[in-house]
């Protein structure tokens, strides 16, 4: 039992994080052409609405929620100190979780019921769908049966995650948690480990920069103005765009 | 003054014969690949018609281009707020059925079928699924007004034209049409660049070619929505957007792009325009009626010493300035003011100009009494039952600007954001050239008549001769004045692609494989 706990709660996270880091950087640097969200909206644009939107907004909210609980556990606990606020947070999160699950099921059905999409689907897509559905389902299960997750996440899981990231893994508290929570943790790290081998990489390159960059982009092979001035030394800059 | 150079094009529509050679040349070089079969970076449309993708000009459907609100311009269907919030599902994205489902034929069935009672046939199959399909649509399905009740009558440019005028336009006997070849406009204010969330699209400073970096594109697919000309295409296989690259590897070597080089009617001209980058934003936000003039204002006179000085300050090579001075595009667009941009109201400042066609204007059809003529004919000869006469007599030929077969509004909706006077002005010039040349070569028109027409068009005989020479007799070097990239730059500009020849295009050395 102890060995099993050590494997899933210590070894798996480290393997997953290592694979994620090395794999994502390698793919970004050397497989730029394969770095894409691989949108299939162009082949099927109607059913996607009922899948992509509920899924993405749901996962966005829940990801930010988990991240907040990890980064600022005290503020989450402070927020939850008032029962009404705790209820609001839990119910909102649960609704987003359901929206995510509905979205995922719709996406899965869409992908396998539209003949054209068969040709832009690979096995990894199915793996992702099943993993995400499992993960979302477990999350909802935990939220329903082991209340109130947002509070005990901050006191139990945040220290565990900190211990992982500070390379001093401490599973004493986590290993006592019920099996659905453990499965949720295992699922999370499995998904992290699988990112570099799937289309999930697109979540690593959100285009936030677009919000403040100028509309137009002009690229020069090199700044000729600089080169032609006799006062500055001559240097060749590799252009950004090649 | 921030002087930059732009490779710009002129299409002389009177010379276009609608042969689609340009489209084929482009297709063979660039888009004969999986996921790109449906793309036609160059396509030729019959006007009136719905075009490709269907009704692309109707921005109420496709939400492309810029729109002006409270004096400022913003993207109509994309932009910062809309682009980022619609990233999970783009409500304005056309789907493949708006273009057409690419197809091929099972040619092998013709020779491999077992012997039987029937001739084997080559069934059409989809290039996406491989399943047999009924072809319902193609990139030029309405070619030569084919199926015009479904296509020509749904042309978005007919919006302002009254039903009576439309009837006149579509009476079979009066049917008039012209061809409209289209490629990427390589705009000065490109909507695709402005809409790209990942910043993969950029305009090259040296020659103004707009390109999509295939390693940065993340399939957020906003460019497809934003381009009002629908010239940014989504490759459904690779998950990357692609567009016309103006054959930049050829341009850099001083060669004409494939579509231009192969043009049978020799309608295409390519040359350098010098422009003032500081004026782009004001020009794009001008009032509708000033759009064309303000766009022409952005283009600078390459003979002006101040412009040349500023160009040199900006590092524009002497060869480029020299090319700008001999640019056929500059002559058509700015010197003679004969060419107009397509749909300037989209406010992207397109750098592709069209000389409006005179053909639908020339010659009228009128009802005549043919009985006398028919009695003279042999009894066995076929007698035409209709009594329409296609009149091209000298007298008729020159007086027809007011009795054209095409509503002026229609041409104005295409090329001048609705300004009919502007179109008339171009037509007057084109006619004056013809009248002048008719006098020179045939001599059946009086001096006064010629002088009057030239005066009306605001031209001299010398300019008319120049226009005539560049329209009818240009040599290859006069149609394409392209400054080659400087050799030392051209070499450094690209990775060596020799080792991946036949596999990838330019810029990417690895194998092109779809992401997982």
XYZ file of C-alpha atoms in Angstrom:
758
model
C 0.000 0.000 0.000
C 2.781 2.332 0.953
C 4.722 1.506 -2.196
C 1.625 2.124 -4.273
C 1.081 5.466 -2.570
C 4.693 6.413 -3.126
C 4.504 5.516 -6.773
C 1.294 7.350 -7.576
C 1.739 10.343 -5.317
C 5.501 10.915 -5.636
C 6.984 9.083 -8.614
C 4.134 9.730 -11.040
C 4.038 13.505 -10.394
C 7.774 13.813 -10.955
C 7.718 11.677 -14.083
C 4.757 13.625 -15.380
C 6.291 17.016 -14.665
C 9.634 16.024 -16.195
C 7.984 14.663 -19.316
C 5.783 17.743 -19.512
C 8.669 20.193 -19.219
C 11.123 18.452 -21.532
C 8.474 17.384 -24.011
C 6.732 20.741 -24.277
C 9.949 22.712 -24.655
C 11.252 20.259 -27.243
C 8.022 20.341 -29.195
C 7.816 24.121 -29.049
C 11.387 24.571 -30.138
C 11.762 21.870 -32.765
C 8.248 20.951 -33.847
C 6.803 24.411 -34.265
C 4.729 23.307 -37.194
C 2.970 20.744 -35.021
C 2.088 23.310 -32.368
C -1.561 23.988 -33.092
C -4.983 23.730 -31.529
C -5.992 21.734 -34.634
C -9.414 23.319 -34.692
C -11.987 21.296 -36.610
C -14.578 24.059 -36.724
C -13.890 24.464 -40.434
C -15.223 20.960 -41.134
C -18.127 21.034 -38.677
C -19.298 24.330 -37.241
C -22.653 23.696 -35.628
C -22.308 20.930 -33.066
C -19.017 22.441 -31.964
C -20.908 25.332 -30.403
C -22.526 23.016 -27.833
C -19.261 21.272 -27.077
C -16.378 23.663 -27.296
C -17.953 26.616 -25.502
C -19.247 24.852 -22.345
C -16.086 22.805 -22.119
C -13.583 25.604 -22.556
C -15.264 28.147 -20.286
C -15.761 25.447 -17.678
C -12.195 24.246 -17.770
C -10.904 27.820 -17.786
C -12.803 28.697 -14.614
C -11.876 25.467 -12.837
C -8.221 25.688 -13.824
C -8.001 29.228 -12.490
C -9.863 28.082 -9.352
C -7.435 25.232 -8.651
C -4.522 27.542 -9.375
C -5.834 30.161 -6.946
C -6.258 27.567 -4.217
C -2.691 26.433 -4.844
C -1.139 29.898 -4.981
C -3.242 31.757 -2.419
C -4.646 29.128 0.013
C -5.109 31.697 2.764
C -7.269 33.988 0.692
C -9.481 31.055 -0.336
C -9.878 30.066 3.305
C -10.623 33.652 4.232
C -13.277 33.806 1.515
C -14.777 30.527 2.713
C -14.970 31.675 6.340
C -18.440 33.002 5.583
C -20.826 30.054 4.843
C -22.761 31.997 2.222
C -19.592 32.825 0.295
C -18.460 29.215 0.576
C -21.782 28.092 -0.901
C -21.522 30.589 -3.741
C -18.010 29.425 -4.598
C -18.849 25.723 -4.398
C -22.058 25.988 -6.386
C -20.455 28.142 -9.083
C -17.565 25.725 -9.391
C -19.980 22.789 -9.558
C -21.960 24.448 -12.336
C -18.806 25.050 -14.315
C -17.847 21.435 -13.705
C -21.165 20.249 -15.111
C -20.794 22.596 -18.066
C -17.363 21.098 -18.698
C -18.719 17.561 -18.536
C -21.606 18.339 -20.871
C -19.199 20.044 -23.252
C -16.849 17.080 -23.240
C -19.608 14.574 -23.910
C -20.934 16.738 -26.718
C -17.443 17.007 -28.199
C -16.950 13.254 -27.995
C -20.296 12.555 -29.639
C -19.629 15.199 -32.296
C -16.234 13.808 -33.155
C -17.473 10.271 -33.649
C -20.809 11.043 -35.270
C -19.555 13.377 -38.006
C -18.071 11.419 -40.918
C -15.673 14.203 -41.952
C -14.112 14.473 -38.532
C -12.891 10.885 -38.715
C -10.118 12.172 -40.948
C -8.818 14.725 -38.482
C -9.048 12.466 -35.441
C -6.290 10.327 -34.005
C -6.089 7.891 -31.125
C -4.630 10.489 -28.816
C -7.800 12.559 -29.207
C -9.852 9.688 -27.800
C -7.380 9.223 -24.948
C -7.693 12.918 -24.073
C -11.469 12.843 -24.216
C -11.693 9.813 -21.945
C -9.102 11.141 -19.516
C -10.790 14.547 -19.300
C -14.237 13.029 -18.885
C -12.901 10.761 -16.144
C -11.143 13.689 -14.459
C -14.203 15.948 -14.643
C -16.458 13.208 -13.379
C -14.160 12.480 -10.446
C -13.992 16.195 -9.666
C -17.782 16.452 -9.581
C -17.994 13.258 -7.529
C -15.559 14.653 -4.971
C -17.295 18.028 -4.884
C -20.594 16.305 -4.180
C -19.501 13.635 -1.714
C -16.554 15.191 0.119
C -17.619 18.726 0.893
C -16.232 21.390 0.985
C -13.411 20.828 -1.407
C -12.354 24.419 -1.816
C -11.510 24.553 1.890
C -9.783 21.243 2.407
C -7.874 21.647 -0.879
C -6.194 24.662 0.661
C -5.258 22.858 3.839
C -4.413 19.384 2.491
C -3.538 19.508 -1.170
C -1.758 22.839 -1.326
C 0.913 21.694 1.177
C 1.271 18.450 -0.763
C 1.716 20.253 -4.067
C 4.171 22.670 -2.462
C 6.133 19.715 -1.163
C 6.253 18.280 -4.659
C 7.436 21.522 -6.207
C 10.014 22.166 -3.490
C 11.411 18.657 -4.063
C 10.589 17.510 -0.519
C 7.601 15.259 -1.236
C 5.399 14.774 1.805
C 2.437 12.444 1.336
C 1.596 11.882 4.972
C -1.689 13.774 4.764
C -2.605 13.003 1.153
C -2.086 9.251 1.487
C -4.921 9.166 4.026
C -7.411 10.799 1.637
C -10.211 8.637 0.158
C -9.565 6.886 -3.142
C -11.643 9.235 -5.396
C -9.398 12.126 -4.390
C -6.323 10.037 -5.087
C -7.705 9.098 -8.492
C -8.290 12.800 -9.193
C -4.661 13.558 -8.315
C -3.415 10.682 -10.464
C -5.635 11.817 -13.328
C -4.325 15.367 -13.052
C -0.685 14.349 -13.287
C -1.403 11.898 -16.082
C -2.993 14.718 -18.077
C 0.011 16.959 -17.383
C 2.339 14.220 -18.577
C 0.363 13.667 -21.736
C 0.259 17.339 -22.772
C 3.355 17.316 -24.999
C 2.040 14.338 -26.945
C -1.384 15.727 -27.658
C -3.199 18.763 -28.993
C -3.435 20.007 -25.407
C -0.194 21.916 -26.085
C -2.324 24.736 -27.405
C -3.186 25.716 -23.846
C 0.497 26.544 -23.288
C 0.395 29.297 -25.894
C -2.653 31.416 -25.044
C -2.486 34.583 -27.162
C -2.630 37.100 -24.308
C -0.032 39.193 -26.104
C -2.684 40.061 -28.685
C -4.508 42.256 -26.173
C -1.761 44.877 -26.141
C 0.191 44.458 -29.329
C -0.419 46.946 -32.167
C -2.816 45.733 -34.850
C -0.320 45.750 -37.671
C 2.934 43.859 -37.752
C 5.653 44.693 -40.237
C 8.805 42.632 -40.242
C 12.057 43.623 -41.846
C 14.822 41.382 -42.839
C 17.018 43.681 -40.843
C 16.858 47.233 -39.721
C 18.470 48.911 -42.664
C 18.382 52.296 -41.021
C 20.636 50.989 -38.305
C 23.000 49.278 -40.665
C 23.389 52.221 -42.988
C 24.349 54.603 -40.224
C 28.158 54.795 -40.125
C 28.107 55.524 -36.393
C 26.802 52.140 -35.330
C 28.877 49.017 -35.844
C 27.701 46.712 -38.607
C 25.953 43.630 -37.317
C 23.681 41.081 -38.826
C 20.569 40.171 -36.890
C 18.743 37.024 -37.691
C 15.187 38.033 -38.458
C 12.479 36.918 -36.073
C 10.360 35.483 -38.795
C 12.715 32.936 -40.256
C 7.334 60.558 -44.083
C 8.079 56.863 -43.553
C 8.707 55.538 -47.052
C 8.312 51.845 -47.719
C 8.053 49.849 -50.895
C 5.247 47.563 -51.945
C 4.965 45.119 -54.801
C 1.568 46.003 -56.259
C -0.482 44.679 -59.141
C -2.804 45.918 -61.836
C -5.364 43.725 -63.572
C -6.618 45.040 -66.896
C -10.075 43.492 -66.889
C -10.787 44.273 -70.524
C -8.091 41.821 -71.447
C -9.164 38.981 -69.178
C -10.554 36.074 -71.180
C -11.513 33.991 -68.144
C -9.329 31.017 -69.022
C -8.321 30.192 -65.411
C -4.722 29.527 -66.441
C -3.570 31.651 -63.505
C -5.595 29.549 -61.075
C -4.148 26.339 -62.432
C -0.561 27.617 -62.382
C -1.007 28.607 -58.751
C -2.747 25.393 -57.790
C -0.040 23.236 -59.346
C 2.730 25.034 -57.523
C 1.275 25.744 -54.108
C -2.042 24.154 -53.133
C -1.981 20.671 -54.578
C -1.654 19.154 -51.100
C -3.824 17.423 -48.556
C -5.963 19.949 -46.708
C -5.289 22.600 -49.338
C -7.251 21.107 -52.215
C -10.168 23.442 -51.698
C -7.943 26.530 -51.574
C -7.615 28.698 -54.623
C -5.100 31.385 -53.717
C -5.827 32.667 -57.206
C -9.330 32.317 -58.555
C -11.294 33.839 -61.403
C -14.908 34.794 -60.902
C -17.620 35.669 -63.356
C -19.379 38.894 -62.496
C -22.258 39.135 -61.800
C -21.978 36.044 -59.674
C -21.720 34.917 -56.099
C -18.032 34.123 -56.281
C -15.884 31.882 -54.131
C -16.590 31.347 -51.297
C -20.267 31.889 -52.025
C -21.248 35.536 -51.513
C -17.875 36.473 -50.056
C -18.609 40.147 -50.646
C -21.561 40.137 -48.277
C -20.000 41.186 -44.986
C -23.350 40.862 -43.249
C -22.705 37.135 -43.592
C -18.950 36.876 -43.262
C -18.159 39.918 -41.080
C -14.856 40.594 -42.791
C -12.848 43.773 -43.063
C -12.888 46.962 -41.049
C -15.830 49.064 -40.059
C -15.814 52.697 -39.065
C -17.594 53.761 -35.909
C -17.309 57.162 -34.266
C -14.446 58.068 -36.559
C -12.315 55.068 -35.586
C -11.944 51.830 -37.470
C -12.122 48.407 -35.929
C -12.380 44.880 -37.253
C -15.943 43.908 -38.038
C -15.951 40.239 -37.058
C -12.682 39.830 -35.161
C -10.477 42.252 -33.241
C -9.083 42.236 -29.739
C -12.191 41.769 -27.607
C -14.119 39.633 -30.091
C -11.049 37.704 -31.168
C -10.103 36.678 -27.661
C -13.605 35.902 -26.407
C -14.597 33.985 -29.538
C -11.433 31.959 -29.564
C -13.161 28.744 -28.433
C -15.859 29.034 -31.043
C -15.738 31.599 -33.814
C -19.342 32.367 -34.769
C -18.233 34.097 -37.986
C -16.054 31.345 -39.403
C -17.086 30.057 -42.823
C -17.114 26.275 -43.061
C -15.894 24.164 -45.939
C -19.377 23.980 -47.492
C -19.271 27.754 -48.019
C -16.365 27.058 -50.384
C -16.958 23.579 -51.756
C -16.099 20.023 -50.844
C -12.948 19.177 -52.802
C -13.297 16.183 -55.079
C -11.482 13.993 -57.521
C -12.566 11.137 -59.778
C -11.817 7.447 -59.417
C -9.958 7.292 -62.697
C -8.474 3.918 -61.890
C -11.961 2.388 -62.165
C -11.851 3.168 -65.872
C -9.058 0.704 -66.498
C -9.342 -1.718 -63.611
C -13.056 -2.518 -63.753
C -13.866 -6.091 -64.697
C -15.406 -6.678 -68.135
C -19.150 -6.077 -68.124
C -22.113 -4.831 -70.108
C -21.661 -1.189 -69.207
C -18.952 1.327 -69.768
C -17.050 1.893 -66.546
C -17.324 5.406 -65.165
C -15.050 7.490 -63.010
C -17.184 8.396 -60.020
C -16.481 11.595 -58.155
C -15.160 11.074 -54.651
C -14.627 13.560 -51.848
C -11.021 14.517 -51.173
C -11.819 14.714 -47.476
C -13.605 11.451 -46.791
C -12.839 9.499 -49.946
C -16.535 8.606 -50.195
C -18.472 9.059 -53.462
C -20.224 12.440 -53.527
C -22.593 14.398 -55.683
C -20.718 17.473 -56.724
C -22.853 20.466 -55.854
C -20.344 23.254 -55.844
C -16.963 24.202 -57.208
C -14.655 27.178 -57.129
C -16.063 28.512 -60.384
C -19.420 26.799 -60.464
C -21.050 29.916 -61.934
C -18.451 30.335 -64.655
C -19.735 32.255 -67.684
C -23.030 32.909 -65.881
C -23.770 29.194 -65.601
C -26.779 28.628 -63.361
C -27.333 32.335 -63.151
C -30.750 32.139 -61.441
C -28.906 30.653 -58.478
C -25.664 32.518 -58.730
C -25.614 35.765 -60.693
C -28.950 36.856 -59.286
C -27.646 36.454 -55.750
C -24.643 38.705 -56.296
C -24.272 40.898 -53.193
C -23.419 43.878 -55.407
C -26.977 43.937 -56.758
C -28.260 45.257 -53.464
C -28.802 48.872 -54.534
C -30.099 48.029 -57.989
C -33.825 48.193 -58.675
C -35.676 45.073 -59.883
C -36.333 46.736 -63.274
C -32.658 47.464 -63.765
C -31.829 43.920 -62.763
C -34.295 42.586 -65.322
C -32.574 44.617 -68.012
C -29.260 43.247 -66.871
C -30.386 39.660 -67.000
C -32.412 39.510 -70.164
C -30.679 36.683 -71.901
C -30.110 38.707 -75.033
C -28.605 41.527 -73.095
C -26.622 39.394 -70.776
C -23.318 41.001 -70.061
C -20.548 39.758 -67.845
C -16.887 40.097 -67.161
C -14.233 38.158 -65.315
C -12.680 39.095 -62.052
C -9.394 37.368 -61.224
C -8.600 37.597 -57.539
C -5.536 36.908 -55.435
C -4.517 38.132 -52.006
C -4.446 41.932 -52.080
C -1.365 42.233 -49.851
C -3.116 45.178 -48.256
C -1.485 48.144 -46.562
C -3.938 47.824 -43.667
C -4.409 44.058 -43.671
C -7.311 42.811 -41.575
C -5.794 39.323 -41.343
C -2.627 40.658 -39.692
C -4.670 42.759 -37.306
C -6.857 39.814 -36.337
C -4.212 37.152 -35.692
C -4.145 36.470 -31.936
C -0.833 34.631 -32.035
C 0.808 37.249 -34.240
C 1.713 34.721 -36.915
C 0.764 36.975 -39.830
C 2.994 39.846 -40.812
C 3.714 42.182 -43.667
C 7.219 42.166 -45.021
C 8.817 45.569 -44.838
C 10.939 45.165 -47.951
C 8.226 44.317 -50.458
C 4.931 44.413 -48.568
C 4.097 40.754 -49.075
C 1.763 39.477 -46.338
C 2.722 36.052 -45.025
C 1.594 33.575 -42.371
C 4.332 32.038 -40.284
C 3.410 28.369 -40.304
C 5.271 27.586 -37.098
C 3.552 30.346 -35.118
C -0.002 29.842 -36.400
C -2.098 28.098 -33.744
C -5.355 27.689 -35.656
C -7.228 30.416 -33.764
C -8.714 30.982 -37.278
C -9.539 34.678 -36.872
C -7.788 35.640 -40.113
C -10.312 33.630 -42.120
C -13.080 35.741 -40.646
C -11.227 39.029 -40.789
C -10.097 38.980 -44.423
C -12.996 40.550 -46.320
C -11.733 39.018 -49.565
C -11.673 35.562 -47.954
C -8.128 35.019 -49.129
C -6.850 33.493 -45.933
C -7.677 29.810 -45.936
C -7.694 27.278 -43.117
C -5.897 24.051 -43.884
C -8.101 21.492 -42.165
C -5.393 18.856 -42.304
C -2.378 20.665 -40.862
C -4.371 22.969 -38.595
C -2.675 26.076 -39.996
C -3.978 28.945 -42.075
C -2.470 29.572 -45.463
C -2.659 32.295 -48.041
C -1.185 33.592 -51.274
C 2.519 34.265 -50.818
C 2.795 36.235 -54.064
C 5.339 33.570 -55.070
C 7.898 35.403 -52.940
C 10.666 32.944 -53.761
C 10.165 33.926 -57.395
C 9.823 37.641 -56.630
C 13.068 37.601 -54.665
C 14.787 36.115 -57.677
C 13.297 38.800 -59.921
C 10.751 36.491 -61.554
C 7.057 37.188 -62.012
C 4.662 35.202 -59.780
C 3.278 32.064 -61.407
C -0.219 33.464 -61.931
C 1.144 36.565 -63.618
C 3.757 34.752 -65.657
C 1.209 32.326 -67.055
C -1.477 34.913 -67.829
C -2.681 34.249 -71.353
C -4.480 37.544 -71.830
C -1.450 39.388 -70.445
C -3.771 41.346 -68.249
C -1.466 41.503 -65.254
C 1.092 44.125 -64.415
C 3.400 44.065 -61.425
C 5.561 46.855 -60.124
C 6.810 48.694 -57.085
C 4.854 51.438 -55.378
C 6.505 53.657 -52.797
C 4.116 54.560 -50.015
C 4.055 56.611 -46.866
C 3.430 54.344 -43.886
C 2.466 57.324 -41.700
C -0.576 57.969 -43.863
C -2.010 54.448 -43.676
C -4.192 54.917 -40.637
C -5.786 58.232 -41.701
C -6.366 56.816 -45.183
C -8.065 53.706 -43.835
C -10.307 55.782 -41.587
C -11.344 58.265 -44.299
C -14.979 58.843 -45.186
C -16.480 56.415 -47.671
C -16.435 58.917 -50.518
C -12.812 59.930 -49.883
C -11.492 56.399 -49.533
C -10.026 56.082 -53.004
C -8.451 59.505 -53.063
C -6.902 59.047 -49.653
C -5.586 55.650 -50.687
C -3.978 57.203 -53.760
C -2.524 59.850 -51.443
C -0.626 57.184 -49.545
C 1.209 56.288 -52.741
C 4.199 58.551 -53.316
C 5.710 59.987 -56.477
C 8.955 58.043 -57.069
C 10.418 60.978 -59.026
C 10.012 63.481 -56.193
C 13.519 64.217 -54.799
C 12.131 64.466 -51.263
C 10.575 61.022 -51.582
C 13.791 59.563 -52.969
C 15.765 61.079 -50.102
C 13.339 59.693 -47.515
C 13.363 56.306 -49.232
C 17.145 56.160 -49.073
C 17.020 57.162 -45.418
C 14.775 54.160 -44.837
C 17.275 51.891 -46.509
C 15.291 51.260 -49.676
C 17.775 50.060 -52.272
C 18.495 52.124 -55.381
C 17.330 49.229 -57.530
C 13.945 49.359 -55.819
C 13.606 53.118 -56.311
C 14.602 52.664 -59.927
C 11.967 49.943 -60.325
C 9.394 52.236 -58.741
C 10.093 54.861 -61.380
C 9.426 52.377 -64.165
C 6.538 50.718 -62.375
C 3.560 49.963 -64.646
C 1.421 49.862 -61.521
C 2.340 53.435 -60.680
C 1.390 54.530 -64.182
C -2.001 52.851 -64.150
C -2.905 53.756 -60.602
C -1.459 57.154 -59.942
C -0.239 58.727 -63.181
C -3.164 57.882 -65.443
C -5.613 57.114 -62.639
C -7.143 54.264 -64.601
C -7.080 51.488 -62.032
C -9.182 51.144 -58.893
C -8.961 48.858 -55.866
C -11.562 46.128 -55.384
C -14.087 47.003 -52.688
C -12.232 49.923 -51.091
C -15.043 50.160 -48.530
C -13.538 47.192 -46.684
C -10.816 49.677 -45.653
C -7.883 47.324 -45.905
C -6.185 49.517 -48.543
C -5.717 46.680 -51.033
C -2.611 46.881 -53.190
C -4.158 45.149 -56.147
C -5.852 47.387 -58.663
C -8.304 46.785 -61.473
C -8.868 48.713 -64.671
C -12.686 48.575 -64.855
C -13.885 46.659 -67.885
C -15.197 48.608 -70.830
C -16.611 45.547 -72.542
C -19.982 45.444 -70.796
C -20.349 49.090 -71.706
C -19.460 49.018 -75.353
C -22.006 48.080 -77.959
C -25.696 47.854 -77.253
C -28.262 45.358 -78.280
C -31.428 46.710 -79.785
C -34.530 45.456 -81.465
C -34.536 45.781 -85.226
C -36.714 44.720 -88.067
C -34.910 41.877 -89.768
C -37.552 40.845 -92.287
C -35.954 42.593 -95.228
C -32.615 40.980 -94.520
C -34.139 37.557 -94.041
C -35.981 37.673 -97.370
C -32.656 38.048 -99.134
C -31.395 34.831 -97.600
C -31.460 31.415 -99.238
C -34.613 29.446 -98.387
C -32.508 26.720 -96.789
C -30.650 29.143 -94.559
C -31.479 29.220 -90.908
C -33.683 32.127 -90.087
C -33.213 33.641 -86.676
C -36.492 34.209 -84.962
C -35.306 36.928 -82.682
C -34.715 40.367 -84.027
C -31.955 41.538 -81.749
C -29.002 43.301 -83.249
C -25.661 43.531 -81.548
C -24.734 47.003 -82.596
C -21.081 47.915 -82.848
C -21.232 50.510 -85.575
C -18.803 53.386 -85.161
C -21.595 55.739 -84.402
C -22.990 53.548 -81.668
C -19.635 52.501 -80.274
C -18.700 55.880 -78.932
C -21.949 57.197 -77.664
C -22.905 54.455 -75.322
C -21.725 55.512 -71.911
C -25.287 56.438 -71.028
C -26.895 53.337 -72.493
C -24.631 50.696 -71.029
C -25.805 47.163 -70.605
C -24.600 47.116 -67.038
C -25.994 49.380 -64.381
C -23.190 51.759 -63.499
C -24.112 51.204 -59.885
C -22.987 47.625 -60.146
C -19.455 48.447 -61.287
C -19.321 51.274 -58.752
C -20.288 48.869 -55.983
C -17.317 46.702 -56.938
C -14.564 49.216 -57.508
C -15.374 52.613 -56.061
C -17.475 52.141 -52.933
C -20.496 53.345 -54.909
C -18.985 56.443 -56.534
C -20.488 56.328 -60.047
C -18.763 59.479 -61.277
C -15.379 57.893 -60.625
C -16.222 54.904 -62.812
C -17.520 57.162 -65.557
C -14.271 59.088 -65.443
C -12.232 55.904 -65.965
C -14.497 54.784 -68.800
C -14.228 58.163 -70.492
C -10.467 57.813 -70.417
C -10.530 54.280 -71.765
C -12.878 55.316 -74.558
C -10.812 58.363 -75.403
C -7.789 56.113 -75.906
C -9.783 53.944 -78.291
C -11.222 56.838 -80.218
C -7.814 58.397 -80.535
C -6.272 55.148 -81.748
C -9.157 54.567 -84.145
C -8.420 57.902 -85.684
C -4.717 57.054 -85.970
C -5.162 53.578 -87.428
C -8.457 53.746 -89.354
C -8.984 57.467 -89.673
C -12.771 57.464 -89.916
C -13.246 59.847 -87.008
C -12.928 63.578 -87.326
C -10.215 65.591 -85.606
C -12.785 67.619 -83.703
C -14.463 64.520 -82.326
C -11.124 63.136 -81.120
C -10.081 66.432 -79.586
C -13.400 66.702 -77.840
C -13.255 63.220 -76.334
C -9.643 63.623 -75.228
C -10.534 66.945 -73.685
C -13.546 65.456 -71.916
C -11.339 62.736 -70.479
C -8.704 65.254 -69.471
C -5.988 63.686 -71.585
C -3.577 64.556 -74.331
C -2.843 62.514 -77.426
C 0.589 61.656 -76.004
C -0.852 60.162 -72.843
C -3.438 58.256 -74.879
C -0.585 56.797 -76.912
C 1.291 55.848 -73.766
C -1.762 54.106 -72.315
C -2.320 52.348 -75.617
C 1.287 51.182 -75.731
C 1.264 49.775 -72.201
C -2.167 48.217 -72.701
C -1.763 46.590 -76.065
C 1.915 46.232 -76.845
C 3.842 45.799 -73.625
C 6.858 43.525 -73.534
C 7.330 41.165 -70.621
C 9.839 43.514 -68.992
C 7.387 46.370 -69.215
C 4.605 44.430 -67.549
C 6.757 43.092 -64.738
C 9.232 45.501 -63.232
C 10.487 43.609 -60.202
C 13.616 44.546 -58.311
C 15.263 41.302 -57.325
C 16.210 41.049 -53.691
C 19.874 41.771 -53.321
C 21.709 38.562 -53.822
C 23.507 38.596 -50.496
C 20.197 39.170 -48.721
C 18.276 36.660 -50.733
C 20.700 33.928 -49.739
C 20.504 34.768 -46.057
C 16.766 35.227 -46.142
C 16.092 31.529 -46.414
C 17.370 28.373 -44.890
C 18.875 25.989 -47.362
C 15.942 23.928 -48.514
C 17.835 21.624 -50.828
C 17.829 18.723 -48.406
C 14.055 18.805 -48.036
C 13.321 19.467 -51.681
C 10.058 17.955 -52.830
C 8.814 17.608 -49.275
C 8.361 21.035 -47.812
C 8.162 24.503 -49.175
C 10.309 27.377 -48.112
C 11.222 28.297 -44.583
C 10.554 24.986 -42.864
C 13.246 22.336 -42.956
C 11.419 19.594 -41.129
C 8.888 17.264 -42.613
C 5.391 18.659 -42.783
C 3.402 16.489 -40.442
C 0.091 17.192 -38.811
C 0.326 17.786 -35.081
C -1.079 15.239 -32.653
